[in-house]
Short mmCIF file of C-alpha atoms and ligand atoms in Angstrom, two decimals:
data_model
loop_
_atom_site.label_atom_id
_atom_site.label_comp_id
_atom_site.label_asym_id
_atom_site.label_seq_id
_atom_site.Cartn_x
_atom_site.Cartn_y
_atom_site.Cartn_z
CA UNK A 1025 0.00 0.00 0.00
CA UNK A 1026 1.75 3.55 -0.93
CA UNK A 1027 1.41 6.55 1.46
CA UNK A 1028 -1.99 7.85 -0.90
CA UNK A 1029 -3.67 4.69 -0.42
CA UNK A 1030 -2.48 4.53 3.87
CA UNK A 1031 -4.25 7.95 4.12
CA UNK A 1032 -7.32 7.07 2.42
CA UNK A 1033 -7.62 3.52 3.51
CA UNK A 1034 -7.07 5.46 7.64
CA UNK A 1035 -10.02 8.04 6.02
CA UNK A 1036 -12.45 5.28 4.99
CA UNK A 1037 -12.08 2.78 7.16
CA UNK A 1038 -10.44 3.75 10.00
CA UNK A 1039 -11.85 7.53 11.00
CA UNK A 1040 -15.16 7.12 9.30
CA UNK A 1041 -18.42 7.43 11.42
CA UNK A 1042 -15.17 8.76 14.45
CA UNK A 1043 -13.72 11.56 13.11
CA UNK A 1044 -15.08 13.48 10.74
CA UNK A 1045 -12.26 16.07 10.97
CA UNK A 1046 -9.88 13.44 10.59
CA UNK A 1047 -11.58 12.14 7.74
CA UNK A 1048 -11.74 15.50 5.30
CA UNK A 1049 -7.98 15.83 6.09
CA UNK A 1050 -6.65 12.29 5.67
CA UNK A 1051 -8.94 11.66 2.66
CA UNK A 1052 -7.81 15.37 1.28
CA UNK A 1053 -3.91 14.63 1.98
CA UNK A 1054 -4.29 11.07 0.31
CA UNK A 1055 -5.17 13.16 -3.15
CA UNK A 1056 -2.08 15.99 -2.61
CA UNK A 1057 0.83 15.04 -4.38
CA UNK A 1058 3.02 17.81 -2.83
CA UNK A 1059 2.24 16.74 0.76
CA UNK A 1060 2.23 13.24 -0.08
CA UNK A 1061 5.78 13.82 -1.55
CA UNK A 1062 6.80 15.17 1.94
CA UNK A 1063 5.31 12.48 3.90
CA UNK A 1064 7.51 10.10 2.00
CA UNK A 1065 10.71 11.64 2.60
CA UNK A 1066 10.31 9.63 6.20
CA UNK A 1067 11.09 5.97 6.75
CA UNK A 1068 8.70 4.08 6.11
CA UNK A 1069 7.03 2.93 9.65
CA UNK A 1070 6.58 6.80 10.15
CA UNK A 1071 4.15 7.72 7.65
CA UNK A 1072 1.31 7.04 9.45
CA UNK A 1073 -1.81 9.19 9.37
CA UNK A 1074 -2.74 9.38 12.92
CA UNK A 1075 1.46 10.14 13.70
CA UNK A 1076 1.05 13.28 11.15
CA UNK A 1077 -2.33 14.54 12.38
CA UNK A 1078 -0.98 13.73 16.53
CA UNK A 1079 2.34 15.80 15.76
CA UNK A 1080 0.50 18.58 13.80
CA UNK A 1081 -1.88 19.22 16.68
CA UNK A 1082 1.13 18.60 19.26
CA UNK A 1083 3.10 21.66 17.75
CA UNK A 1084 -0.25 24.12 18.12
CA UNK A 1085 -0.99 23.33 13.89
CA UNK A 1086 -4.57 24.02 12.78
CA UNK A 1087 -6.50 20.24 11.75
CA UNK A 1088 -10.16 22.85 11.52
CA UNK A 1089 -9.90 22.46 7.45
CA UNK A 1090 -7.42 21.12 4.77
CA UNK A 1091 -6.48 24.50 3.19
CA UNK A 1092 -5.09 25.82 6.50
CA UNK A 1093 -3.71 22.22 7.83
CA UNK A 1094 -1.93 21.77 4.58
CA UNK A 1095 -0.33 25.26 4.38
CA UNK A 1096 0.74 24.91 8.02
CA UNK A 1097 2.16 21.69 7.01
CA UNK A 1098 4.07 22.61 4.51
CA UNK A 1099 5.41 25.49 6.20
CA UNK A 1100 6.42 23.68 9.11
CA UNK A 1101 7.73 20.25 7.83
CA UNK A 1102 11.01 20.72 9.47
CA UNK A 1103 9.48 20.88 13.16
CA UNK A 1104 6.30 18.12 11.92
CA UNK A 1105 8.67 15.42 10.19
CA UNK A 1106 11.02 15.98 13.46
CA UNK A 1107 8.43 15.48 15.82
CA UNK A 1108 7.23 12.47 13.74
CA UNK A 1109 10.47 11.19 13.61
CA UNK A 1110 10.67 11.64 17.69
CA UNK A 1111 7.47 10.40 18.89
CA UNK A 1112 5.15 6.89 18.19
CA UNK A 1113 2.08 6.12 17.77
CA UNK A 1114 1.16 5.25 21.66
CA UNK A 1115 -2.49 5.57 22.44
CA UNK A 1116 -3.25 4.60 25.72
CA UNK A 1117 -6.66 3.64 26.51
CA UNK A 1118 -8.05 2.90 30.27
CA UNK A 1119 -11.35 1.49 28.88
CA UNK A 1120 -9.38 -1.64 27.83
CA UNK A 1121 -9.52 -2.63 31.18
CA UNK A 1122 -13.11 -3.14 30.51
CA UNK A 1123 -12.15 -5.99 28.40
CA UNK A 1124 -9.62 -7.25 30.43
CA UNK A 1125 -11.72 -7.14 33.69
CA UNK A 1126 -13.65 -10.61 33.57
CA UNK A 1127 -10.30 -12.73 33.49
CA UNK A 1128 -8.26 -10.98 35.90
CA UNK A 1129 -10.85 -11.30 38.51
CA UNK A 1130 -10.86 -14.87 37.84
CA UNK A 1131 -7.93 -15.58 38.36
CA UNK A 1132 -6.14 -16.30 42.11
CA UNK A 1133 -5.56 -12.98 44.01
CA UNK A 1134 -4.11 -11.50 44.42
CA UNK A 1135 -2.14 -9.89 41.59
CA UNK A 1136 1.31 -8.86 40.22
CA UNK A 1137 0.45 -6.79 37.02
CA UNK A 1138 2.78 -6.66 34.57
CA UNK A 1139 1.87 -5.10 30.76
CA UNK A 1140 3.72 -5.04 27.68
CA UNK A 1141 3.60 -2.06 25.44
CA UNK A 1142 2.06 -0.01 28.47
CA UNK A 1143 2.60 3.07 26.79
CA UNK A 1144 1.75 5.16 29.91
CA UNK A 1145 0.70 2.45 32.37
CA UNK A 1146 -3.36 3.61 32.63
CA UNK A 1147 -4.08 -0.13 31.54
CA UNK A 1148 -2.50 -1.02 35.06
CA UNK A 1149 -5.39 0.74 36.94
CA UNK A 1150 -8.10 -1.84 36.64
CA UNK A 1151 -8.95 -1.99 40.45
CA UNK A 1152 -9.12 1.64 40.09
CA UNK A 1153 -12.29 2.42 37.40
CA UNK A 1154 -15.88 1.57 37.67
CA UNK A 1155 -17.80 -0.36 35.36
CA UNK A 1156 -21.34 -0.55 33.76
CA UNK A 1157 -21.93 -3.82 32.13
CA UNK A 1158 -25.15 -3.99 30.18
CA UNK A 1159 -27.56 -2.32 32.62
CA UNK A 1160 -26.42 -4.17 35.51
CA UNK A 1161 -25.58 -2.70 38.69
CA UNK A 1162 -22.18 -0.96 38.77
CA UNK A 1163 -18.80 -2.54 40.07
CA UNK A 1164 -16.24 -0.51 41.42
CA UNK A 1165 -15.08 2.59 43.43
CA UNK A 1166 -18.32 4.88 43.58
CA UNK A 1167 -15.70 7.57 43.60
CA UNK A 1168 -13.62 6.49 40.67
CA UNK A 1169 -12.91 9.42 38.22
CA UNK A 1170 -13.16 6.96 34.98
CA UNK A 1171 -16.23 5.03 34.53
CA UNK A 1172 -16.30 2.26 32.30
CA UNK A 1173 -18.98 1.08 29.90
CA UNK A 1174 -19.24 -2.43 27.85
CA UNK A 1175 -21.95 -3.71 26.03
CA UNK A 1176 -22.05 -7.43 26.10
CA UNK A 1177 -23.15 -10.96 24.45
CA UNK A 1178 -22.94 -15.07 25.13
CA UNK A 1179 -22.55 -16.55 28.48
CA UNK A 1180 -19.85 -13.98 29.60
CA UNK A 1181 -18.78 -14.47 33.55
CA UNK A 1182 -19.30 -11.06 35.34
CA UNK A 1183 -16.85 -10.44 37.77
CA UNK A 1184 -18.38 -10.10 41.19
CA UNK A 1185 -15.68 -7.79 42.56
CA UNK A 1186 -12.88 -6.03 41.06
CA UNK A 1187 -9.41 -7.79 40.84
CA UNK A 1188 -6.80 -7.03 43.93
CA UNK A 1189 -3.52 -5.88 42.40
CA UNK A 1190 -0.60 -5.46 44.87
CA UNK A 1191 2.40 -4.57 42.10
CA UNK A 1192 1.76 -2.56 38.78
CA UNK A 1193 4.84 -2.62 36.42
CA UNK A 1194 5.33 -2.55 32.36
CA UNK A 1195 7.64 -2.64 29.87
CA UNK A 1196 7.46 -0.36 26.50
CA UNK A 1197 10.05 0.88 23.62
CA UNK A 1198 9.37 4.26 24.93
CA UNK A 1199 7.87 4.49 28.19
CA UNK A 1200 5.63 7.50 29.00
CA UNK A 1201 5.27 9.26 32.16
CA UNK A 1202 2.11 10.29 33.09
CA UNK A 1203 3.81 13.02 35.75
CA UNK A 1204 5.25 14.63 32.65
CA UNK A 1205 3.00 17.48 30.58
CA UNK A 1206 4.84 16.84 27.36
CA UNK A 1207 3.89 12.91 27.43
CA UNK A 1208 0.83 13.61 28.66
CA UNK A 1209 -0.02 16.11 26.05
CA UNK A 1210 1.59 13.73 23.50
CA UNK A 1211 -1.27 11.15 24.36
CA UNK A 1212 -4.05 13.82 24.46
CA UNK A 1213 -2.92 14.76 20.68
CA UNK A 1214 -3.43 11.11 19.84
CA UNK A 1215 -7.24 10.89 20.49
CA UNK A 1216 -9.25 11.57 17.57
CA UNK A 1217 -10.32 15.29 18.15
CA UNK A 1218 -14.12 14.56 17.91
CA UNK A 1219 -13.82 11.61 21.15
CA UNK A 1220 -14.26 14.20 24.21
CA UNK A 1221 -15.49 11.79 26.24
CA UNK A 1222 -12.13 9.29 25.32
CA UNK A 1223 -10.06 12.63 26.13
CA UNK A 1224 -11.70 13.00 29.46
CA UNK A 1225 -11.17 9.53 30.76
CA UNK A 1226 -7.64 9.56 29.48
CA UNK A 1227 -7.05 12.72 31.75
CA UNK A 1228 -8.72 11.03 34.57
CA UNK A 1229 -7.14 7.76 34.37
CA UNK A 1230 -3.64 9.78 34.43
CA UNK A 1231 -5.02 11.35 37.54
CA UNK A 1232 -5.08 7.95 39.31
CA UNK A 1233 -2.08 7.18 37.95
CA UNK A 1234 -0.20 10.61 38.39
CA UNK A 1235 -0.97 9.39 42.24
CA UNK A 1236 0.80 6.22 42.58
CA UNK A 1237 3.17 6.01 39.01
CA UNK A 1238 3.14 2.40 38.13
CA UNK A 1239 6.89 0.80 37.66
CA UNK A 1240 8.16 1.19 34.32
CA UNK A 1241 11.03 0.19 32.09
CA UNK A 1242 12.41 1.24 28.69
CA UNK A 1243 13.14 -1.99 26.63
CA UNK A 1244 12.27 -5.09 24.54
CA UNK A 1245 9.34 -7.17 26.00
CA UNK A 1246 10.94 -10.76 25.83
CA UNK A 1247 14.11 -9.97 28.59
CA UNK A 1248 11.84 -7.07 30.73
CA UNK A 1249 8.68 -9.00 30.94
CA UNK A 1250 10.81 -12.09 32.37
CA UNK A 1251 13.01 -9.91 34.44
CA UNK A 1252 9.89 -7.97 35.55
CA UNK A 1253 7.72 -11.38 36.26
CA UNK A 1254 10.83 -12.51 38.62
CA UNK A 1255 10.28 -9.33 40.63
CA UNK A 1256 6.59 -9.83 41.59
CA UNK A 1257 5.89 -10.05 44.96
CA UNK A 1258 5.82 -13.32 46.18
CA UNK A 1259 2.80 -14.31 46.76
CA UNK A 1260 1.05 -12.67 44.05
CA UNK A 1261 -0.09 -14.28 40.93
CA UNK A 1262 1.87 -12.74 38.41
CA UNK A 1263 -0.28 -11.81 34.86
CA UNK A 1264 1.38 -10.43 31.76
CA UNK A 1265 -1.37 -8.96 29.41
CA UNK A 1266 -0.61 -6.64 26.51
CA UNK A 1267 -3.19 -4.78 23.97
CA UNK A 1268 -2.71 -2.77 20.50
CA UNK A 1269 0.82 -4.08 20.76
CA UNK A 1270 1.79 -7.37 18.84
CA UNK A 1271 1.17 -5.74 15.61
CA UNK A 1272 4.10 -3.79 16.40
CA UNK A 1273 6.46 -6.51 16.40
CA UNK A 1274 7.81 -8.93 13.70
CA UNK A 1275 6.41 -12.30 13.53
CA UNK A 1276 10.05 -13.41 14.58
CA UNK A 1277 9.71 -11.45 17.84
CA UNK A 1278 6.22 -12.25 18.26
CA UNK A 1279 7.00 -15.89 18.31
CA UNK A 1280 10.36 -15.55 20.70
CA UNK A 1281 7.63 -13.36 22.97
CA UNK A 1282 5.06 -16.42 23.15
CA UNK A 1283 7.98 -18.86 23.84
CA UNK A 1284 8.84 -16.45 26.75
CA UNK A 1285 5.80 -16.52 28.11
CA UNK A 1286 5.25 -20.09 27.80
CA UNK A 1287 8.05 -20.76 30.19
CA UNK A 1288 7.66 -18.13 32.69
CA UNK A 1289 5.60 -19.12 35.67
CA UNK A 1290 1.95 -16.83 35.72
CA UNK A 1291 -0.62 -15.95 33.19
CA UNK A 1292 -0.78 -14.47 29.80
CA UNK A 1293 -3.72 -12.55 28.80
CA UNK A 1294 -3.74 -11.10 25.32
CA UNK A 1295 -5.98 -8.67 23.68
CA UNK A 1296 -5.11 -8.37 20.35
CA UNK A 1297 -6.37 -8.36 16.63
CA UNK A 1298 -7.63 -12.27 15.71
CA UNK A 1299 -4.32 -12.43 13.51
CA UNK A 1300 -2.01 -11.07 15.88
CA UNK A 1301 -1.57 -14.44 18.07
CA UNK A 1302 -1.07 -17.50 15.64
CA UNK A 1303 -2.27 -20.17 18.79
CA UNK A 1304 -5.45 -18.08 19.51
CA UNK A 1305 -5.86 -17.28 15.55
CA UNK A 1306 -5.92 -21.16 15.03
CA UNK A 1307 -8.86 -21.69 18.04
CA UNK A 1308 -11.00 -19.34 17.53
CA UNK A 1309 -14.21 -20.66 17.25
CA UNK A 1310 -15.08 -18.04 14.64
CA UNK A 1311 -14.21 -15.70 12.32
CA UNK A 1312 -14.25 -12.24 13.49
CA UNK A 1313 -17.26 -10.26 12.43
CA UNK A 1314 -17.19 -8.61 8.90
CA UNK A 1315 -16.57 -4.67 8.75
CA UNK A 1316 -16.00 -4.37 12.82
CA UNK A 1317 -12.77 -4.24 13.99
CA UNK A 1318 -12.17 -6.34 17.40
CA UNK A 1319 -9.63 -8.03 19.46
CA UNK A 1320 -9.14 -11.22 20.11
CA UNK A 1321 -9.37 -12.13 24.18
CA UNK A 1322 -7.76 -14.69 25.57
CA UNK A 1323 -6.28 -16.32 28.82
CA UNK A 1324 -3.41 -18.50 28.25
CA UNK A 1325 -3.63 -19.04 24.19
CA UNK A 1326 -7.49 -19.40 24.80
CA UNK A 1327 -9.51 -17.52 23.16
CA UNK A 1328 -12.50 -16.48 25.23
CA UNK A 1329 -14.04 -13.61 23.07
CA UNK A 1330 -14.29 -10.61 20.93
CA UNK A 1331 -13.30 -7.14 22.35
CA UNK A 1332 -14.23 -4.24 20.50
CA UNK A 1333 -10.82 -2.03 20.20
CA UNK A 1334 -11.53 0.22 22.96
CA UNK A 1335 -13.22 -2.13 25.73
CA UNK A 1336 -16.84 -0.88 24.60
CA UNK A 1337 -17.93 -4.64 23.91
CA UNK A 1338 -17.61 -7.93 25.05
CA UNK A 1339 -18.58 -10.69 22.99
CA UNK A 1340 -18.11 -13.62 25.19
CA UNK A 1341 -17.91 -17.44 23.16
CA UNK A 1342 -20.58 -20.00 23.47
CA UNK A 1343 -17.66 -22.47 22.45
CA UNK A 1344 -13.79 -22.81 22.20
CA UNK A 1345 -12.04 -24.84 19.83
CA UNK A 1346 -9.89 -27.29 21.65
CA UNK A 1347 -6.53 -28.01 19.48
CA UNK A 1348 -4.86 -30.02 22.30
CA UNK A 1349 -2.04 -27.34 22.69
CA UNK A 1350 -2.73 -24.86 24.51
CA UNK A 1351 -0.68 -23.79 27.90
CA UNK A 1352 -3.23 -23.93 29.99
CA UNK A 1353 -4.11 -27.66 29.65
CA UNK A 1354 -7.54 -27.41 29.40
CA UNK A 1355 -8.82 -26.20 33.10
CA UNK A 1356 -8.57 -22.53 33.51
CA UNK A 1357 -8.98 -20.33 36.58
CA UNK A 1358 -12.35 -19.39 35.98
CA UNK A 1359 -12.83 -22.48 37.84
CA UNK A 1360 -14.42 -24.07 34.06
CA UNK A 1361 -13.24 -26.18 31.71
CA UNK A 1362 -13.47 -24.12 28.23
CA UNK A 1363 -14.15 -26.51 26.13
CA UNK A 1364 -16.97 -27.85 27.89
CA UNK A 1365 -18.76 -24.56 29.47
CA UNK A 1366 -18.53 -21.72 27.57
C1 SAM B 1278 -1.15 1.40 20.67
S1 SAM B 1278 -0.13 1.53 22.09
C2 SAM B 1278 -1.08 0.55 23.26
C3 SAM B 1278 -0.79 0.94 24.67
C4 SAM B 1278 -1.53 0.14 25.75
N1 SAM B 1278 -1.19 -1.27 25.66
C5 SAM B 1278 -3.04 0.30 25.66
O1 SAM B 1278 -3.71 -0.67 25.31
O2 SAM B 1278 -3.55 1.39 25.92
C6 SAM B 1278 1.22 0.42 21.67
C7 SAM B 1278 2.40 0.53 22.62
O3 SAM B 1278 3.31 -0.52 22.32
C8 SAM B 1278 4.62 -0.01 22.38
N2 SAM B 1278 5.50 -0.85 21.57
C9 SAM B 1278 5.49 -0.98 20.24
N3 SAM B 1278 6.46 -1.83 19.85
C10 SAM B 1278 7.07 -2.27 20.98
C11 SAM B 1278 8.15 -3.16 21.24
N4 SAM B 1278 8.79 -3.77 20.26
N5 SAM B 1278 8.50 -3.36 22.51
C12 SAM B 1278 7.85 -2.72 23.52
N6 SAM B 1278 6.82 -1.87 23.33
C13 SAM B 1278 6.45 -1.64 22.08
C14 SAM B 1278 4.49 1.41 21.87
O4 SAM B 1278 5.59 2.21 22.28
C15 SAM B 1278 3.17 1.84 22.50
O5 SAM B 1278 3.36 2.43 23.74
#
């Protein structure tokens, strides 16, 4: 795909019905040669739409029309492409937890936290936010800041009460700090200018954190997440989860980061695309839905359902597929056996 077709593949598909904003300018900038031109001057893994549109807003840039946005673009590629070049793509999103939720408070408490690709750490809060499943009655902190909502299907097992987490630490290429206004501005810039209400619980999920600043390190997943897991309180079950991050990674190093895990005492919850994890790819008991994009859940290589991107669904599985390989044997801490229950 060339850098015409990213931006108006990110304006069709990706900020339509989100971000109509977003949408005029990437689906404008895909049809300008001269800024296109520019755009391609970077490396490759740096031409991405939402990078551009993050930095342009980071350095005070208009993004209220093309004309203006393309101008200011052009005029100030020096600063743009250099603040592309410096920063990533690192959207960190606290409503994850929402996904994440139902397996960590099955699992035995209480818990040693420990994410990959954590960005900022505000997935490492999940005792900390309140949640609305369906219309049920709410479960957490009356008080919390961030409220949580996720619509859910299938025979999904609420949690009864939130997860107790007694360490918090992460691992990421570039580690943000949520006690530091240029990060934290950095990750405002990356919401989607039309999601207020994403932008508020970003700010108040870095509130929690700004509190009590989860432990992070700078570095590749496979040696920090073992180092990390061997630092977990004793005691404390130790979980590695990661979300939006696999992609990231070359199959190689996806596939030396699932051998890691497979031999590091704990448990491994992923939440990423269906593709992203060949194991829970190959037992998924179906495909995911046309023209939404989801995550795949799982515990342990097992899938257990669709997540829509942001934690706003849960769509739990009436069945698993059972290859005979997965880590877990086949009994999982939710007390069930998959294969047979769910
Ligand atoms: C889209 S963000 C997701 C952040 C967080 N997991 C969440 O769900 O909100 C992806 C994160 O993965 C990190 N990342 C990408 N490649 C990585 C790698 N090879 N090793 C460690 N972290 C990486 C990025 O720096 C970024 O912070």
């Amino acid at each position: 795909m060339d850098t015409a077709q990213r931006y108006r593949a990110f304006a069709t598909r990706e900020v339509h019905g989100h971000s109509a904003i977003y949408e005029e300018l990437a689906g404008r900038a895909a049809d300008d040669e001269e800024l296109i031109a520019l755009i391609d001057q970077l490396p490759e893994p740096k031409r991405q739409p939402n990078l551009l549109l993050a930095s342009v807003r980071f350095l005070g840039g208009p993004v209220d029309g093309y004309r203006p946005f393309r101008s200011w673009v052009i005029a100030h590629w020096d600063q743009v492409s250099a603040t592309m070049l410096r920063r990533r793509t690192q959207t960190n999103e606290p409503g994850r937890c929402a996904a994440l939720l139902p397996l960590l408070a099955s699992l035995p408490q209480p818990l040693a936290l420990i994410e990959a690709g954590a960005s900022a750490g505000l997935c490492l809060y999940p005792d900390r936010y309140q949640y609305r499943y369906d219309d049920r009655p709410p479960l957490g902190p009356s008080d919390s800041p961030v409220s949580l909502t996720c619509r859910t299907s299938g025979p999904m097992p609420f949690p009864e009460r939130l997860p107790t987490v007694v360490w918090r630490a992460g691992v990421d290429l570039n580690p943000l700090d949520v006690r530091d206004a240029d990060d934290m501005r950095w990750l405002e810039c990356l919401v989607w200018p039309e999601q207020r209400d994403r932008l508020e619980r970003l700010r108040n999920a870095a509130r929690i954190a700004q509190a009590e600043p989860p432990h992070l390190v700078r570095g590749d997943p496979n040696q920090a997440v073992r180092d990390l897991v061997s630092q977990a309180p004793r005691g404390a079950t130790p979980v590695v989860f990661h979300s939006a991050v696999l992609a990231y990674l070359p199959s190689e190093a996806r596939s030396a980061f699932a051998e890691t895990m497979r031999s590091i005492p704990g448990h491994w919850i992923t939440n990423e695309g269906p593709r992203i994890v060949p194991a829970v790819e190959a037992r998924l008991p179906r495909s995911a839905p046309p023209g939404r994009a989801v995550f795949a859940l799982a515990l342990d290589e097992q899938p257990v359902a669709f997540a829509g991107p942001h934690g706003q669904s849960l769509d739990w599985f009436q069945e698993t597929v059972d290859t005979g390989a997965s880590g877990l044997g086949n009994d999982t801490p939710l007390g069930l056996r998959l294969t047979d229950t769910l």
